[in-house]
Amino acid sequence: MKVIKIGAVWCSDCVIMRPRWQEIEKENPWLKTEYLEYDDNKAEADKYLGEAKDIPLFVFLDKDGMVLEKLRGTVSKEILLEKINTYKNK
Amino acid sequence: MKHLDRYIKRILKTVLLSLIFGLILSISFMQAERKTVSAEEGSKVNIYFVHSLSCPHCLAERPFLRSLAEGNPNLSLYEYEVSDPQSKYILYNMMSLGVNITAVPVTVIHDQIVSGYLNEETTGKEIKAIVTRKLQNPGSDKVGELINAGGDSRYLSDLEIESIKENIGELSDNNADTVPGVPPENEDSTIDIPIFGRIDPKLISLPLFTAILGFLDGFNPCAMWALLFLISLLLGMKDRRKMWILGVAFIFSSGFVYFLFMAAWLKIFLVAGYVLWIRYLIGIAATGLGGYNIRKYFLTHGKGCDTEDSKKRKAFLERLKRIAQKEKFVLALGGIVLLAAAVNTIELVCSAGLPAIYTKVLAMNQLQTWQYYSYLLLYIFFFMLDDLAVFIIAMVTLRAVGIESKYGKYSTLIGGIVMLVIGILLLLKPEWLMFA
C-alpha cells in the first residue's frame, strides 16, 4: 500500500495536514508515501483529483497502483491511521 | 452550479452598472427651481432645514420647526430633503460655504448652525433661543446670500463662494455637541454589565460592530494563499531579521491597500450619502450578497483549497520567489511591498461585499473625520488579525501554520447573515444602524 499526498504550500488546509502526516510517517516507518506539490505536478495531480479540484487530497493505492480510497481536505490523524490499518496489507 | 454563480454575478454587475448610469443621468438632467430669499434687517429670520425622510431625528425636528414658523409671521422655513434632486445645488453650495451636512438634521439660522436634534426640550429650546436672538439682531443670512446668488439652481464657482464668505464672515456651529441620538448630559444612558461595570451602549456599539465585521471579513481567505506561500519562502531563509521585516512589510502593505480601498468607499458615501437611493442600492446589494453567501455555504460541498486559477497563482508565486530571493535586501523589500499591493488589489473583487457595506453604515454615523479613519483602521486591524496570527506563529515556531478552510466557510455563512440583516435594515430601518 502507498499513499499519494497532493498539496500546495499556499493552501491552508495542506499546511495543517503536513505535521499530521509527519507524525504518522515517523510512527510508521514502513509506510510508503509520496508528496506531489500541485503546481509542480499539475498533470499527474489532476489525474487523481478528478472533477473536484480541491486539495489536499490523499490517495490510498494498492500494490498494483489501483486506487483504494481518496480522502480530501483536513482529515484527523485518527481517521488516517484507521485507513492505513485497513489497507496496510493490500 | 458554477454557471449559476456566474449568472448571478453577471446579473448583480448589470444591475449595479444600470443604477450608476441612472444616477449620472438623473443628476445631469434635473433642474432646480430658483428662489430669492429676502431677509429684512431686524424683522425677518430664515431657517434652513436640511433633513432626510429616512432619519428619525429629522422627522422629530420637522413638526417642531413647522409649528415654530407657523406661529411667527417673521419666520420663514426652507426645507431641503437630501435625496430630493432639486436640493442638490443648494446642498453642494452650503457644503462649499462650510456647512457640514454629511449627517442630518442640520438647521441653519442665519450665521448659526445647529447639528442634530434630540427633542423640543433640549435642541428645540436651543433653536428657539437662537431664533429669539436673530429676531432682535438678524446678522448675516449665509444661506440666503447663496440663494440670492443663484446657489439653489446651479453650482457656484469658488470665486463666488469666496466672495460670499468675505461678505458675511464665518459660520459658527452653535452646538457642535448636539448630535443625533446623543442624550443631554444629565440623561444617563449607561447600563451595568457584570465584570465590565457601567458601559454606555452608544459608545461601544460602533467599535463592536467594526470589530465583528472586520474579523468576519478577515476569515475570507481571498489573499491568504499569498501570505502562506511567502511564509514557506521565509522559513527557508537563515536571517531571522530579514524574515520578520519581509513578512511584516507584506502584511502592512496588504492592510494599506485594503485601507485605501475602504477610504475610497467611505469618501463616496460621505459625499453622496445624502442621495436616498444610494442607501437603497447598497441595501439591495447587501441583501443580495447576503443571500448569495448563505446559499453558497449550503451548496458548496468542496473540502479544502480550490486549485482553480492555478495559472494566475503560479505566475504570482514565481515572481514572489524571485523577489524574496534577491540578494539586495532593499530590492526584495520593495518587490514584496509592490507584490502585496498587487495581489490584494486583484483579490479585492473577491471580498468587496463587507467593506462596502461597512463603510456605508459608517458614513451614516455622524463622526469627526479622524474618527471615521480611526474606525477604518480598527476594521483593518481585526481584518488582518488572522494573517498576523498565522505569520507570528510561523515565525516564532519556524513552522508554517494554517487556518482550516471550514472556518472560512463558517465566516461566509455568518457574514452572509450579517449582510442580509444590514441590507434589510438599510432598506427599512436605517436609524438602527446610526450608532453614534
Short mmCIF file of C-alpha atoms in Angstrom, two decimals:
data_model
loop_
_atom_site.label_atom_id
_atom_site.label_comp_id
_atom_site.label_asym_id
_atom_site.label_seq_id
_atom_site.Cartn_x
_atom_site.Cartn_y
_atom_site.Cartn_z
CA MET A 1 0.00 0.00 0.00
CA LYS A 2 1.12 3.50 -0.82
CA VAL A 3 -0.31 6.96 -0.08
CA ILE A 4 -0.05 9.81 -2.57
CA LYS A 5 -0.38 13.19 -0.86
CA ILE A 6 -1.34 16.10 -3.09
CA GLY A 7 -0.97 19.61 -1.65
CA ALA A 8 0.44 23.08 -2.13
CA VAL A 9 2.44 25.48 0.01
CA TRP A 10 -0.17 28.21 -0.45
CA CYS A 11 -3.04 26.04 0.73
CA SER A 12 -4.01 26.49 4.36
CA ASP A 13 -5.51 23.00 4.76
CA CYS A 14 -2.40 21.41 3.26
CA VAL A 15 -0.26 23.31 5.76
CA ILE A 16 -2.43 21.93 8.57
CA MET A 17 -2.12 18.36 7.26
CA ARG A 18 1.68 18.45 6.91
CA PRO A 19 2.61 17.91 10.60
CA ARG A 20 -0.13 15.24 10.95
CA TRP A 21 1.47 13.21 8.18
CA GLN A 22 4.96 13.82 9.57
CA GLU A 23 3.85 12.26 12.85
CA ILE A 24 2.21 9.29 11.11
CA GLU A 25 5.28 8.66 8.94
CA LYS A 26 7.55 8.82 11.98
CA GLU A 27 5.37 6.36 13.91
CA ASN A 28 5.02 4.03 10.90
CA PRO A 29 8.39 3.92 9.13
CA TRP A 30 7.22 1.05 6.88
CA LEU A 31 4.57 3.28 5.29
CA LYS A 32 5.28 4.34 1.70
CA THR A 33 4.16 7.89 0.90
CA GLU A 34 4.77 10.27 -1.96
CA TYR A 35 4.13 14.01 -1.93
CA LEU A 36 3.02 15.85 -5.08
CA GLU A 37 3.24 19.65 -4.97
CA TYR A 38 0.20 20.63 -7.04
CA ASP A 39 1.75 23.47 -9.05
CA ASP A 40 4.84 21.43 -9.97
CA ASN A 41 2.96 18.23 -10.86
CA LYS A 42 -0.33 19.58 -12.16
CA ALA A 43 -0.93 16.94 -14.85
CA GLU A 44 -0.29 13.99 -12.55
CA ALA A 45 -2.19 15.57 -9.67
CA ASP A 46 -5.21 16.32 -11.85
CA LYS A 47 -5.42 12.60 -12.73
CA TYR A 48 -6.11 11.85 -9.09
CA LEU A 49 -8.15 14.95 -8.34
CA GLY A 50 -10.88 14.12 -10.83
CA GLU A 51 -13.73 16.58 -11.18
CA ALA A 52 -13.44 18.09 -7.71
CA LYS A 53 -10.36 20.29 -7.79
CA ASP A 54 -9.89 20.77 -4.07
CA ILE A 55 -6.69 19.94 -2.22
CA PRO A 56 -5.24 18.45 -0.06
CA LEU A 57 -6.05 15.04 -1.46
CA PHE A 58 -4.76 11.74 -0.03
CA VAL A 59 -4.93 8.77 -2.37
CA PHE A 60 -4.56 5.26 -0.97
CA LEU A 61 -3.16 2.90 -3.63
CA ASP A 62 -2.74 -0.86 -3.51
CA LYS A 63 0.49 -2.60 -4.55
CA ASP A 64 -0.69 -2.61 -8.19
CA GLY A 65 -1.30 1.13 -8.16
CA MET A 66 -5.10 0.82 -8.06
CA VAL A 67 -6.96 3.49 -6.09
CA LEU A 68 -8.41 2.09 -2.87
CA GLU A 69 -9.77 5.31 -1.42
CA LYS A 70 -9.40 9.08 -1.61
CA LEU A 71 -9.61 11.44 1.34
CA ARG A 72 -9.93 15.16 0.73
CA GLY A 73 -9.49 18.25 2.88
CA THR A 74 -8.36 18.26 6.51
CA VAL A 75 -8.57 14.76 7.95
CA SER A 76 -7.90 13.81 11.56
CA LYS A 77 -4.87 11.69 12.45
CA GLU A 78 -7.18 9.01 13.85
CA ILE A 79 -9.05 8.58 10.58
CA LEU A 80 -5.81 8.46 8.60
CA LEU A 81 -4.42 5.75 10.92
CA GLU A 82 -7.67 3.81 10.66
CA LYS A 83 -7.43 3.84 6.83
CA ILE A 84 -3.75 2.91 6.92
CA ASN A 85 -4.55 -0.07 9.14
CA THR A 86 -7.42 -1.13 6.90
CA TYR A 87 -5.34 -1.05 3.72
CA LYS A 88 -1.87 -1.93 5.01
CA ASN A 89 -1.90 -5.45 3.55
CA LYS A 90 -3.37 -4.50 0.17
CA MET B 1 -23.51 25.31 -10.15
CA LYS B 2 -20.63 27.42 -11.48
CA HIS B 3 -22.80 28.54 -14.39
CA LEU B 4 -25.48 29.68 -11.92
CA ASP B 5 -22.88 31.52 -9.82
CA ARG B 6 -21.56 33.28 -12.91
CA TYR B 7 -25.11 34.12 -13.95
CA ILE B 8 -25.93 35.67 -10.55
CA LYS B 9 -22.66 37.64 -10.62
CA ARG B 10 -23.49 38.89 -14.12
CA ILE B 11 -26.98 39.99 -13.01
CA LEU B 12 -25.59 41.83 -9.98
CA LYS B 13 -22.99 43.53 -12.19
CA THR B 14 -25.64 44.60 -14.72
CA VAL B 15 -27.96 45.97 -12.00
CA LEU B 16 -25.08 47.89 -10.43
CA LEU B 17 -23.95 49.42 -13.74
CA SER B 18 -27.52 50.37 -14.68
CA LEU B 19 -28.05 52.09 -11.34
CA ILE B 20 -24.76 54.02 -11.61
CA PHE B 21 -25.70 55.07 -15.15
CA GLY B 22 -29.15 56.12 -13.91
CA LEU B 23 -27.62 58.24 -11.14
CA ILE B 24 -25.36 60.07 -13.59
CA LEU B 25 -28.28 60.69 -15.97
CA SER B 26 -30.65 61.88 -13.27
CA ILE B 27 -28.06 64.30 -11.87
CA SER B 28 -27.32 65.65 -15.35
CA PHE B 29 -30.91 66.36 -16.34
CA MET B 30 -32.51 67.63 -13.17
CA GLN B 31 -33.04 71.35 -12.93
CA ALA B 32 -33.83 73.11 -9.71
CA GLU B 33 -36.21 75.98 -9.26
CA ARG B 34 -34.62 79.27 -8.42
CA LYS B 35 -35.90 81.19 -5.43
CA THR B 36 -34.97 84.51 -3.91
CA VAL B 37 -34.76 84.94 -0.19
CA SER B 38 -35.35 88.25 1.47
CA ALA B 39 -34.12 88.92 4.93
CA GLU B 40 -35.27 92.30 6.01
CA GLU B 41 -32.92 93.61 8.63
CA GLY B 42 -34.37 93.46 12.10
CA SER B 43 -37.62 91.79 11.14
CA LYS B 44 -37.32 88.54 9.19
CA VAL B 45 -35.47 85.37 10.15
CA ASN B 46 -34.94 82.48 7.74
CA ILE B 47 -34.48 78.93 8.94
CA TYR B 48 -32.88 76.44 6.54
CA PHE B 49 -33.61 72.87 7.49
CA VAL B 50 -31.52 70.13 5.84
CA HIS B 51 -33.11 66.76 6.53
CA SER B 52 -33.76 63.24 5.31
CA LEU B 53 -37.09 61.49 5.24
CA SER B 54 -35.38 58.35 6.49
CA CYS B 55 -33.81 59.98 9.52
CA PRO B 56 -35.82 59.72 12.76
CA HIS B 57 -34.21 62.81 14.30
CA CYS B 58 -35.17 64.84 11.22
CA LEU B 59 -38.71 63.53 11.44
CA ALA B 60 -38.82 64.69 15.05
CA GLU B 61 -37.47 68.14 14.24
CA ARG B 62 -39.65 68.90 11.23
CA PRO B 63 -43.01 69.36 13.04
CA PHE B 64 -41.26 71.40 15.70
CA LEU B 65 -39.80 73.81 13.12
CA ARG B 66 -43.05 73.97 11.18
CA SER B 67 -45.06 74.89 14.25
CA LEU B 68 -42.38 77.44 15.21
CA ALA B 69 -42.57 79.07 11.75
CA GLU B 70 -46.37 78.97 11.65
CA GLY B 71 -46.59 80.72 14.98
CA ASN B 72 -44.45 83.66 13.92
CA PRO B 73 -45.02 85.62 10.70
CA ASN B 74 -41.43 86.87 10.85
CA LEU B 75 -40.05 83.37 10.47
CA SER B 76 -39.62 81.58 7.13
CA LEU B 77 -38.77 77.92 6.96
CA TYR B 78 -36.93 76.44 3.97
CA GLU B 79 -36.73 72.66 3.86
CA TYR B 80 -34.17 70.70 1.86
CA GLU B 81 -34.58 66.96 1.69
CA VAL B 82 -31.21 65.39 0.96
CA SER B 83 -32.45 62.86 -1.58
CA ASP B 84 -34.52 65.44 -3.47
CA PRO B 85 -32.67 66.21 -6.74
CA GLN B 86 -33.89 69.81 -6.52
CA SER B 87 -31.83 70.27 -3.35
CA LYS B 88 -28.55 69.17 -4.85
CA TYR B 89 -27.24 72.64 -5.82
CA ILE B 90 -28.03 74.37 -2.57
CA LEU B 91 -26.64 71.45 -0.54
CA TYR B 92 -23.44 71.43 -2.57
CA ASN B 93 -23.07 75.19 -2.22
CA MET B 94 -23.81 75.05 1.50
CA MET B 95 -21.03 72.49 1.89
CA SER B 96 -18.69 74.76 -0.08
CA LEU B 97 -19.59 77.53 2.34
CA GLY B 98 -18.53 75.34 5.24
CA VAL B 99 -21.83 73.89 6.42
CA ASN B 100 -21.19 70.26 7.34
CA ILE B 101 -24.18 68.27 6.10
CA THR B 102 -22.60 64.84 6.00
CA ALA B 103 -25.09 63.93 8.71
CA VAL B 104 -28.59 65.32 9.13
CA PRO B 105 -30.57 67.11 10.50
CA VAL B 106 -28.73 70.38 10.12
CA THR B 107 -30.52 73.63 10.85
CA VAL B 108 -29.01 76.90 9.69
CA ILE B 109 -30.40 80.09 11.21
CA HIS B 110 -28.54 82.92 9.52
CA ASP B 111 -24.98 82.57 10.80
CA GLN B 112 -25.74 79.82 13.32
CA ILE B 113 -25.69 76.10 12.59
CA VAL B 114 -27.44 73.53 14.74
CA SER B 115 -26.31 69.98 14.03
CA GLY B 116 -28.64 67.21 15.09
CA TYR B 117 -31.87 67.23 17.04
CA LEU B 118 -32.90 65.38 20.14
CA ASN B 119 -36.22 66.85 21.33
CA GLU B 120 -38.12 70.06 21.94
CA GLU B 121 -36.82 70.39 25.49
CA THR B 122 -33.13 70.27 24.51
CA THR B 123 -32.22 71.10 20.90
CA GLY B 124 -35.63 72.67 20.35
CA LYS B 125 -35.07 75.06 23.24
CA GLU B 126 -31.70 75.96 21.80
CA ILE B 127 -33.17 76.65 18.35
CA LYS B 128 -35.87 78.84 19.92
CA ALA B 129 -33.20 80.84 21.78
CA ILE B 130 -31.24 81.42 18.54
CA VAL B 131 -34.42 82.46 16.73
CA THR B 132 -35.26 84.96 19.51
CA ARG B 133 -31.74 86.42 19.28
CA LYS B 134 -31.89 86.59 15.49
CA LEU B 135 -35.29 88.29 15.52
CA GLN B 136 -33.70 91.08 17.53
CA ASN B 137 -30.42 91.10 15.65
CA PRO B 138 -30.62 89.03 12.43
CA GLY B 139 -26.96 89.30 11.43
CA SER B 140 -25.98 88.00 8.01
CA ASP B 141 -28.10 85.30 6.39
CA LYS B 142 -25.49 82.99 4.91
CA VAL B 143 -27.70 80.57 3.03
CA GLY B 144 -29.93 83.46 1.93
CA GLU B 145 -26.87 85.03 0.29
CA LEU B 146 -26.20 81.75 -1.50
CA ILE B 147 -29.78 81.57 -2.79
CA ASN B 148 -29.73 85.20 -3.91
CA ALA B 149 -26.56 84.43 -5.87
CA GLY B 150 -28.40 81.60 -7.62
CA GLY B 151 -26.96 78.87 -5.42
CA ASP B 152 -30.19 76.87 -5.40
CA SER B 153 -30.20 76.35 -9.17
CA ARG B 154 -26.52 75.95 -10.05
CA TYR B 155 -23.13 75.13 -8.58
CA LEU B 156 -21.50 78.40 -7.58
CA SER B 157 -17.88 78.93 -8.58
CA ASP B 158 -15.11 79.04 -5.99
CA LEU B 159 -14.81 82.74 -6.64
CA GLU B 160 -18.50 83.35 -5.89
CA ILE B 161 -18.30 81.26 -2.73
CA GLU B 162 -15.20 83.15 -1.59
CA SER B 163 -16.91 86.46 -2.26
CA ILE B 164 -19.94 85.40 -0.17
CA LYS B 165 -17.63 84.24 2.59
CA GLU B 166 -15.85 87.61 2.55
CA ASN B 167 -19.13 89.49 2.73
CA ILE B 168 -20.68 87.53 5.53
CA GLY B 169 -17.81 86.16 7.59
CA GLU B 170 -17.52 82.69 9.06
CA LEU B 171 -20.37 80.41 10.03
CA SER B 172 -20.40 79.17 13.58
CA ASP B 173 -21.50 75.76 14.69
CA ASN B 174 -23.79 76.66 17.52
CA ASN B 175 -23.93 73.33 19.19
CA ALA B 176 -21.22 71.01 17.99
CA ASP B 177 -22.04 68.76 20.93
CA THR B 178 -25.61 68.17 19.86
CA VAL B 179 -25.59 65.22 17.53
CA PRO B 180 -28.44 62.94 16.56
CA GLY B 181 -29.32 60.48 19.23
CA VAL B 182 -26.83 61.71 21.80
CA PRO B 183 -28.69 62.43 25.01
CA PRO B 184 -28.06 65.59 27.01
CA GLU B 185 -25.50 65.37 29.75
CA ASN B 186 -27.96 64.85 32.59
CA GLU B 187 -29.56 61.82 30.93
CA ASP B 188 -27.82 58.59 31.97
CA SER B 189 -27.90 56.01 29.20
CA THR B 190 -25.31 53.65 30.68
CA ILE B 191 -26.05 50.04 31.56
CA ASP B 192 -24.49 47.90 34.25
CA ILE B 193 -22.70 44.82 32.95
CA PRO B 194 -21.12 42.36 35.42
CA ILE B 195 -17.29 42.42 35.39
CA PHE B 196 -17.17 45.34 32.90
CA GLY B 197 -19.13 47.74 35.12
CA ARG B 198 -21.16 50.66 33.73
CA ILE B 199 -20.98 50.89 29.95
CA ASP B 200 -22.70 53.26 27.54
CA PRO B 201 -24.02 51.06 24.69
CA LYS B 202 -23.92 54.04 22.32
CA LEU B 203 -20.19 54.34 22.87
CA ILE B 204 -19.32 50.69 22.39
CA SER B 205 -21.79 49.65 19.69
CA LEU B 206 -19.93 51.12 16.72
CA PRO B 207 -16.48 49.82 17.79
CA LEU B 208 -18.04 46.41 18.47
CA PHE B 209 -19.81 46.43 15.10
CA THR B 210 -16.50 47.39 13.46
CA ALA B 211 -14.59 44.63 15.23
CA ILE B 212 -17.14 41.93 14.35
CA LEU B 213 -17.34 42.87 10.68
CA GLY B 214 -13.55 43.27 10.35
CA PHE B 215 -12.99 39.89 12.00
CA LEU B 216 -15.58 38.14 9.81
CA ASP B 217 -14.12 39.76 6.71
CA GLY B 218 -10.64 38.62 7.77
CA PHE B 219 -11.65 34.97 7.59
CA ASN B 220 -12.43 35.41 3.94
CA PRO B 221 -9.41 33.54 2.59
CA CYS B 222 -9.05 35.63 -0.60
CA ALA B 223 -5.41 36.64 -0.23
CA MET B 224 -4.28 34.17 2.44
CA TRP B 225 -2.63 31.90 -0.15
CA ALA B 226 -0.07 34.58 -0.99
CA LEU B 227 0.90 35.02 2.67
CA LEU B 228 1.24 31.26 3.16
CA PHE B 229 3.49 30.97 0.13
CA LEU B 230 5.61 33.86 1.38
CA ILE B 231 5.88 32.18 4.79
CA SER B 232 7.08 28.98 3.12
CA LEU B 233 9.81 31.01 1.40
CA LEU B 234 10.73 32.95 4.53
CA LEU B 235 11.07 29.76 6.58
CA GLY B 236 13.82 28.68 4.20
CA MET B 237 15.88 31.79 5.00
CA LYS B 238 18.61 31.84 7.60
CA ASP B 239 18.36 35.50 8.50
CA ARG B 240 15.50 35.82 11.02
CA ARG B 241 15.57 39.62 10.97
CA LYS B 242 15.07 39.60 7.22
CA MET B 243 12.23 37.08 7.61
CA TRP B 244 10.37 39.32 10.04
CA ILE B 245 10.88 42.52 8.03
CA LEU B 246 9.75 40.98 4.73
CA GLY B 247 6.72 39.32 6.30
CA VAL B 248 5.64 42.41 8.24
CA ALA B 249 6.11 44.53 5.08
CA PHE B 250 3.84 42.15 3.18
CA ILE B 251 1.12 42.23 5.84
CA PHE B 252 1.27 46.02 6.26
CA SER B 253 1.14 46.62 2.50
CA SER B 254 -1.87 44.30 2.27
CA GLY B 255 -3.60 46.23 5.06
CA PHE B 256 -2.72 49.55 3.47
CA VAL B 257 -4.27 48.60 0.12
CA TYR B 258 -7.42 47.49 1.94
CA PHE B 259 -7.44 50.77 3.89
CA LEU B 260 -7.19 52.82 0.67
CA PHE B 261 -9.98 50.79 -0.87
CA MET B 262 -12.23 51.29 2.15
CA ALA B 263 -11.33 55.00 2.41
CA ALA B 264 -12.44 55.42 -1.22
CA TRP B 265 -15.80 53.76 -0.43
CA LEU B 266 -16.17 55.95 2.65
CA LYS B 267 -15.45 59.12 0.67
CA ILE B 268 -18.10 58.19 -1.89
CA PHE B 269 -20.68 57.55 0.82
CA LEU B 270 -19.81 60.72 2.74
CA VAL B 271 -20.10 62.89 -0.36
CA ALA B 272 -23.11 61.20 -1.94
CA GLY B 273 -24.51 59.70 1.26
CA TYR B 274 -27.49 62.03 1.25
CA VAL B 275 -28.74 60.58 -2.03
CA LEU B 276 -31.52 58.38 -0.73
CA TRP B 277 -31.38 55.76 -3.42
CA ILE B 278 -27.69 55.09 -2.86
CA ARG B 279 -28.80 53.76 0.51
CA TYR B 280 -31.44 51.68 -1.26
CA LEU B 281 -28.84 50.49 -3.76
CA ILE B 282 -26.44 49.40 -1.01
CA GLY B 283 -29.36 47.88 0.89
CA ILE B 284 -30.41 45.83 -2.13
CA ALA B 285 -26.79 44.83 -2.87
CA ALA B 286 -26.22 43.83 0.77
CA THR B 287 -29.41 41.77 0.84
CA GLY B 288 -28.45 40.11 -2.47
CA LEU B 289 -24.86 39.40 -1.41
CA GLY B 290 -26.03 38.13 1.96
CA GLY B 291 -28.45 35.71 0.30
CA TYR B 292 -25.75 34.68 -2.18
CA ASN B 293 -23.25 33.90 0.61
CA ILE B 294 -25.81 31.92 2.62
CA ARG B 295 -26.71 29.94 -0.48
CA LYS B 296 -23.01 29.42 -1.25
CA TYR B 297 -22.45 27.99 2.22
CA PHE B 298 -25.22 25.42 1.84
CA LEU B 299 -24.48 24.49 -1.77
CA THR B 300 -20.68 24.36 -1.74
CA HIS B 301 -19.50 20.91 -0.82
CA GLY B 302 -15.84 21.45 -1.64
CA LYS B 303 -13.34 20.47 1.01
CA GLY B 304 -10.02 22.27 1.25
CA CYS B 305 -8.42 24.74 -1.17
CA ASP B 306 -9.69 25.32 -4.68
CA THR B 307 -6.96 24.78 -7.30
CA GLU B 308 -8.70 26.79 -9.99
CA ASP B 309 -6.88 29.93 -11.17
CA SER B 310 -3.65 27.98 -10.79
CA LYS B 311 -2.08 29.77 -13.79
CA LYS B 312 -2.58 33.22 -12.27
CA ARG B 313 -1.37 31.95 -8.92
CA LYS B 314 1.66 30.21 -10.35
CA ALA B 315 2.81 33.36 -12.15
CA PHE B 316 2.49 35.29 -8.91
CA LEU B 317 4.29 32.61 -6.90
CA GLU B 318 7.20 32.55 -9.35
CA ARG B 319 7.52 36.32 -9.10
CA LEU B 320 7.36 36.21 -5.31
CA LYS B 321 10.04 33.54 -5.24
CA ARG B 322 12.37 35.62 -7.42
CA ILE B 323 11.78 38.76 -5.35
CA ALA B 324 12.21 37.13 -1.94
CA GLN B 325 15.49 35.56 -3.06
CA LYS B 326 17.01 38.83 -4.31
CA GLU B 327 20.42 39.39 -2.79
CA LYS B 328 19.90 43.11 -2.31
CA PHE B 329 17.57 43.41 0.65
CA VAL B 330 16.11 46.79 -0.42
CA LEU B 331 15.06 45.29 -3.75
CA ALA B 332 13.47 42.31 -2.03
CA LEU B 333 11.62 44.63 0.36
CA GLY B 334 10.37 46.95 -2.39
CA GLY B 335 9.32 43.97 -4.50
CA ILE B 336 7.41 42.37 -1.62
CA VAL B 337 5.57 45.63 -0.91
CA LEU B 338 4.57 46.06 -4.57
CA LEU B 339 3.58 42.44 -4.95
CA ALA B 340 1.47 42.55 -1.78
CA ALA B 341 -0.28 45.64 -3.13
CA ALA B 342 -0.83 43.92 -6.49
CA VAL B 343 -2.21 40.65 -5.14
CA ASN B 344 -4.51 42.43 -2.71
CA THR B 345 -5.80 44.73 -5.42
CA ILE B 346 -6.60 41.72 -7.61
CA GLU B 347 -8.28 39.93 -4.72
CA LEU B 348 -10.38 42.99 -3.77
CA VAL B 349 -13.15 41.80 -6.06
CA CYS B 350 -13.26 38.60 -4.05
CA SER B 351 -14.03 40.48 -0.82
CA ALA B 352 -15.83 43.65 -1.90
CA GLY B 353 -19.09 42.99 -0.05
CA LEU B 354 -18.49 43.51 3.66
CA PRO B 355 -16.13 46.53 3.41
CA ALA B 356 -18.53 48.41 1.12
CA ILE B 357 -21.49 47.69 3.39
CA TYR B 358 -19.49 48.58 6.48
CA THR B 359 -18.30 51.91 5.08
CA LYS B 360 -21.87 52.79 4.10
CA VAL B 361 -23.02 52.18 7.68
CA LEU B 362 -20.00 54.11 8.99
CA ALA B 363 -20.82 57.09 6.76
CA MET B 364 -24.36 57.14 8.16
CA ASN B 365 -22.96 57.90 11.61
CA GLN B 366 -22.11 61.48 12.42
CA LEU B 367 -18.44 61.48 13.34
CA GLN B 368 -15.37 63.67 13.07
CA THR B 369 -13.10 62.97 10.09
CA TRP B 370 -10.38 61.49 12.30
CA GLN B 371 -12.96 59.20 13.91
CA TYR B 372 -14.05 57.82 10.52
CA TYR B 373 -10.48 56.91 9.65
CA SER B 374 -9.79 55.52 13.11
CA TYR B 375 -12.74 53.18 12.64
CA LEU B 376 -11.33 52.11 9.28
CA LEU B 377 -8.01 51.35 10.99
CA LEU B 378 -9.84 49.36 13.69
CA TYR B 379 -11.62 47.38 10.97
CA ILE B 380 -8.31 46.72 9.18
CA PHE B 381 -6.73 45.60 12.46
CA PHE B 382 -9.42 42.97 13.03
CA PHE B 383 -9.37 42.10 9.34
CA MET B 384 -5.61 41.41 9.49
CA LEU B 385 -5.74 39.60 12.84
CA ASP B 386 -5.78 36.09 11.33
CA ASP B 387 -2.93 36.95 8.94
CA LEU B 388 -0.90 38.38 11.81
CA ALA B 389 -1.56 35.28 13.94
CA VAL B 390 -0.57 32.90 11.12
CA PHE B 391 2.60 34.91 10.42
CA ILE B 392 3.72 35.40 14.03
CA ILE B 393 3.16 31.74 14.98
CA ALA B 394 5.10 30.63 11.90
CA MET B 395 7.98 32.99 12.62
CA VAL B 396 8.19 32.05 16.30
CA THR B 397 7.82 28.28 15.86
CA LEU B 398 9.59 28.22 12.48
CA ARG B 399 6.76 26.03 11.22
CA ALA B 400 4.03 27.04 8.80
CA VAL B 401 0.53 27.07 10.23
CA GLY B 402 -2.80 27.50 8.52
CA ILE B 403 -6.43 28.11 9.31
CA GLU B 404 -8.81 25.34 8.28
CA SER B 405 -10.91 26.36 5.31
CA LYS B 406 -14.03 25.23 7.18
CA TYR B 407 -13.70 28.40 9.32
CA GLY B 408 -13.67 30.43 6.12
CA LYS B 409 -16.90 28.67 5.18
CA TYR B 410 -18.47 29.45 8.55
CA SER B 411 -17.45 33.08 8.12
CA THR B 412 -19.15 33.04 4.70
CA LEU B 413 -22.36 31.92 6.41
CA ILE B 414 -22.16 34.37 9.33
CA GLY B 415 -21.02 37.17 7.00
CA GLY B 416 -23.96 36.35 4.72
CA ILE B 417 -26.43 36.56 7.59
CA VAL B 418 -24.88 39.84 8.80
CA MET B 419 -25.03 41.31 5.26
CA LEU B 420 -28.64 40.22 4.89
CA VAL B 421 -29.62 41.83 8.20
CA ILE B 422 -27.73 45.06 7.41
CA GLY B 423 -29.30 45.11 3.94
CA ILE B 424 -32.81 44.80 5.37
CA LEU B 425 -32.05 47.49 7.99
CA LEU B 426 -30.65 49.83 5.31
CA LEU B 427 -33.89 49.46 3.40
CA LEU B 428 -36.37 49.54 6.25
CA LYS B 429 -34.82 50.78 9.49
CA PRO B 430 -31.64 52.73 8.68
CA GLU B 431 -31.81 54.60 12.00
CA TRP B 432 -30.97 51.35 13.79
CA LEU B 433 -27.57 51.49 12.11
CA MET B 434 -26.84 55.00 13.34
CA PHE B 435 -24.86 54.07 16.40
CA ALA B 436 -23.15 57.41 17.01
#
